[in-house]
C-alpha positions as a printed NumPy array, in Angstrom:
array([[ 69.599,  30.461, -53.339],
       [ 69.302,  26.769, -54.086],
       [ 65.878,  25.23 , -53.824],
       [ 65.174,  22.178, -51.714],
       [ 64.983,  19.149, -54.015],
       [ 61.582,  17.483, -54.333],
       [ 60.738,  14.572, -52.089],
       [ 62.049,  11.275, -53.422],
       [ 61.345,   8.218, -51.285],
       [ 64.09 ,   6.07 , -52.826],
       [ 66.734,   8.76 , -52.295],
       [ 65.784,   9.433, -48.684],
       [ 65.49 ,   5.717, -47.889],
       [ 68.976,   5.075, -49.282],
       [ 70.427,   7.968, -47.279],
       [ 68.72 ,   6.812, -44.07 ],
       [ 69.903,   3.226, -44.469],
       [ 73.445,   4.37 , -45.212],
       [ 73.404,   6.516, -42.063],
       [ 72.139,   3.578, -39.98 ],
       [ 74.947,   1.366, -41.315],
       [ 77.528,   4.044, -40.48 ],
       [ 76.208,   4.445, -36.945],
       [ 76.108,   0.664, -36.464],
       [ 79.754,   0.334, -37.547],
       [ 80.821,   3.017, -35.055],
       [ 78.764,   1.255, -32.381],
       [ 80.593,  -2.011, -33.068],
       [ 83.94 ,  -0.246, -32.79 ],
       [ 82.907,   1.353, -29.502],
       [ 81.635,  -1.962, -28.116],
       [ 84.978,  -3.71 , -28.543],
       [ 87.187,  -0.647, -27.98 ],
       [ 85.764,   1.636, -25.318],
       [ 83.546,  -0.494, -23.096],
       [ 86.295,  -2.021, -20.945],
       [ 84.151,  -2.357, -17.831],
       [ 81.474,  -4.317, -19.692],
       [ 81.472,  -8.105, -19.447],
       [ 82.141, -10.314, -22.445],
       [ 78.576, -11.635, -22.437],
       [ 77.119,  -8.109, -22.53 ],
       [ 79.485,  -7.166, -25.353],
       [ 78.333, -10.219, -27.291],
       [ 74.672,  -9.228, -26.842],
       [ 75.401,  -5.649, -27.937],
       [ 77.337,  -7.009, -30.9  ],
       [ 74.316,  -9.08 , -31.977],
       [ 71.967,  -6.093, -31.913],
       [ 74.348,  -3.685, -33.658],
       [ 75.296,  -6.341, -36.218],
       [ 71.659,  -7.217, -36.955],
       [ 70.875,  -3.546, -37.542],
       [ 73.806,  -3.131, -39.933],
       [ 73.   ,  -6.41 , -41.717],
       [ 69.323,  -5.506, -42.181],
       [ 70.166,  -2.064, -43.578],
       [ 72.822,  -3.507, -45.899],
       [ 70.358,  -6.142, -47.104],
       [ 67.741,  -3.464, -47.813],
       [ 70.236,  -1.441, -49.834],
       [ 71.568,  -4.431, -51.765],
       [ 68.107,  -5.809, -52.589],
       [ 66.501,  -2.362, -53.097],
       [ 63.831,  -3.331, -50.583],
       [ 60.783,  -1.098, -50.445],
       [ 59.764,  -0.724, -46.815],
       [ 56.204,   0.154, -47.813],
       [ 55.749,  -3.216, -49.484],
       [ 57.237,  -4.969, -46.449],
       [ 54.749,  -3.216, -44.17 ],
       [ 51.904,  -4.326, -46.429],
       [ 53.173,  -7.894, -46.144],
       [ 53.208,  -7.644, -42.355],
       [ 49.659,  -6.288, -42.275],
       [ 47.934,  -8.282, -44.997],
       [ 49.832, -11.475, -45.825],
       [ 48.374, -14.625, -44.156],
       [ 51.68 , -16.518, -44.386],
       [ 53.431, -16.316, -41.   ],
       [ 56.897, -16.897, -42.471],
       [ 56.514, -14.055, -44.971],
       [ 55.204, -11.729, -42.279],
       [ 58.102, -12.595, -39.968],
       [ 60.728, -11.919, -42.632],
       [ 59.116,  -8.614, -43.584],
       [ 58.901,  -7.526, -39.934],
       [ 62.558,  -8.429, -39.35 ],
       [ 63.682,  -6.428, -42.38 ],
       [ 61.688,  -3.335, -41.392],
       [ 61.926,  -3.348, -37.594],
       [ 65.465,  -4.645, -36.96 ],
       [ 67.19 ,  -1.213, -37.063],
       [ 64.532,   0.367, -34.828],
       [ 64.426,  -2.399, -32.211],
       [ 68.216,  -2.808, -32.107],
       [ 68.759,   0.927, -31.705],
       [ 66.196,   1.238, -28.902],
       [ 67.652,  -1.71 , -26.971],
       [ 71.207,  -0.367, -27.275],
       [ 70.077,   3.111, -26.229],
       [ 68.325,   1.781, -23.119],
       [ 70.923,  -0.794, -22.057],
       [ 74.244,   0.952, -22.711],
       [ 75.172,   4.064, -20.724],
       [ 78.31 ,   5.766, -19.462],
       [ 79.98 ,   6.409, -22.826],
       [ 79.085,   9.734, -24.409],
       [ 80.384,   8.938, -27.892],
       [ 78.629,   5.578, -28.019],
       [ 75.385,   7.117, -26.748],
       [ 75.602,   9.822, -29.414],
       [ 75.859,   7.323, -32.277],
       [ 73.075,   5.21 , -30.803],
       [ 70.849,   8.29 , -30.495],
       [ 71.417,   9.205, -34.149],
       [ 70.764,   5.571, -35.063],
       [ 67.444,   5.551, -33.193],
       [ 66.235,   8.879, -34.58 ],
       [ 67.012,   7.993, -38.205],
       [ 65.544,   4.49 , -38.043],
       [ 62.338,   5.672, -36.345],
       [ 61.97 ,   8.487, -38.873],
       [ 62.426,   6.075, -41.761],
       [ 59.888,   3.629, -40.342],
       [ 57.436,   6.463, -39.714],
       [ 57.739,   7.705, -43.305],
       [ 57.193,   4.195, -44.668],
       [ 54.148,   3.64 , -42.452],
       [ 52.737,   7.073, -43.35 ],
       [ 53.123,   6.47 , -47.076],
       [ 51.521,   3.044, -46.735],
       [ 48.525,   4.585, -44.95 ],
       [ 48.387,   7.424, -47.475],
       [ 48.333,   5.038, -50.432],
       [ 45.657,   2.943, -48.758],
       [ 43.489,   6.004, -48.158],
       [ 43.885,   7.258, -51.731],
       [ 42.852,   3.904, -53.185],
       [ 46.199,   2.957, -54.682],
       [ 46.618,   0.106, -52.228],
       [ 44.18 ,  -2.   , -54.205],
       [ 47.091,  -2.992, -56.432],
       [ 48.836,  -4.559, -53.463],
       [ 48.73 ,  -8.362, -53.804],
       [ 49.017,  -8.768, -50.021],
       [ 46.333,  -6.325, -48.934],
       [ 43.321,  -8.585, -49.465],
       [ 44.537, -12.085, -50.034],
       [ 41.603, -14.472, -50.028],
       [ 41.92 , -18.028, -48.83 ],
       [ 41.053, -20.345, -51.738],
       [ 39.582, -22.927, -49.371],
       [ 37.055, -20.403, -48.033],
       [ 35.963, -18.911, -51.317],
       [ 32.968, -19.656, -53.467],
       [ 33.01 , -22.927, -55.383],
       [ 34.294, -22.771, -58.919],
       [ 31.478, -23.19 , -61.402],
       [ 32.176, -24.023, -65.006],
       [ 30.625, -21.777, -67.613],
       [ 29.671, -24.781, -69.701],
       [ 26.859, -26.617, -67.997],
       [ 27.099, -30.344, -68.408],
       [ 24.047, -32.454, -69.07 ],
       [ 23.069, -35.267, -66.765],
       [ 20.545, -38.025, -66.894],
       [ 19.129, -36.785, -63.588],
       [ 18.682, -33.175, -64.732],
       [ 17.195, -33.784, -68.19 ],
       [ 13.386, -34.083, -68.433],
       [ 11.995, -37.567, -68.868],
       [ 10.927, -38.455, -72.37 ],
       [  7.718, -40.286, -73.203],
       [  8.158, -43.945, -74.127],
       [  6.647, -44.597, -77.529],
       [  5.176, -48.036, -78.228],
       [  6.598, -50.155, -81.011],
       [  4.304, -50.52 , -84.018],
       [  3.987, -54.049, -85.431],
       [  1.799, -54.762, -88.495],
       [ -0.281, -51.664, -88.051],
       [ -1.1  , -52.435, -84.412],
       [  0.44 , -50.589, -81.545],
       [  1.988, -52.974, -79.063],
       [  4.219, -52.399, -76.109],
       [  7.161, -54.734, -75.856],
       [  7.209, -56.788, -72.69 ],
       [ 10.23 , -58.602, -71.373],
       [ 10.371, -62.362, -71.989],
       [ 10.183, -64.347, -68.764],
       [ 12.06 , -67.612, -68.887],
       [ 10.659, -70.679, -67.149],
       [ 12.671, -71.96 , -64.18 ],
       [ 14.74 , -75.095, -64.749],
       [ 13.017, -77.233, -62.128],
       [  9.603, -76.519, -63.726],
       [ 10.975, -77.709, -67.045],
       [ 12.228, -80.971, -65.482],
       [  8.855, -81.67 , -63.867],
       [  7.052, -81.075, -67.138],
       [  9.402, -83.421, -68.992],
       [  8.877, -86.162, -66.393],
       [  5.094, -85.836, -66.6  ],
       [  5.133, -86.073, -70.386],
       [  7.34 , -89.179, -70.182],
       [  4.932, -90.851, -67.723],
       [  1.969, -90.102, -69.975],
       [  3.657, -91.706, -72.947],
       [  4.237, -94.916, -70.943]])
């Protein structure tokens, strides 16, 4: 008796995405082939949802997207654009399948493919969310660059290891007097006489000489 192969996330994710694409293609065929009583506007809306589900699954397969990383981006990344893209990649198959399952009725074959679509996409999302929670609980989520992304503007100021010297931080040094001919004298600034005082003195000396 053959044994069940060990659990491999990449293998099961690829199989689930391939199944979602297959169901979405059959849904598109049913929308334009078997829903005669449906209006053109309703068919266009159904086409958008089924097409978005198929496109998201095909993108995940082509880019080898890891749904666990996308969930971490949705939970921990502060960038709204990144979170929106990650949520669209992960949740598009689930949301599209649920909307088609609720809105479309009356066609057994179409409802069957939509039901398979919903079950597979929900199971895949549940496995990805469970593994993300499991990794976070086991401590392996610390390697996630989006789990705890600090805002640089709110962090502690950057301090250089090399402390620079400043004239305001250094202690004041004692001023030593200048020695002149064996006598200690402190140099004083030379005060110049104002110009008008000099003119008055010159005039007085000239009057005295007369």
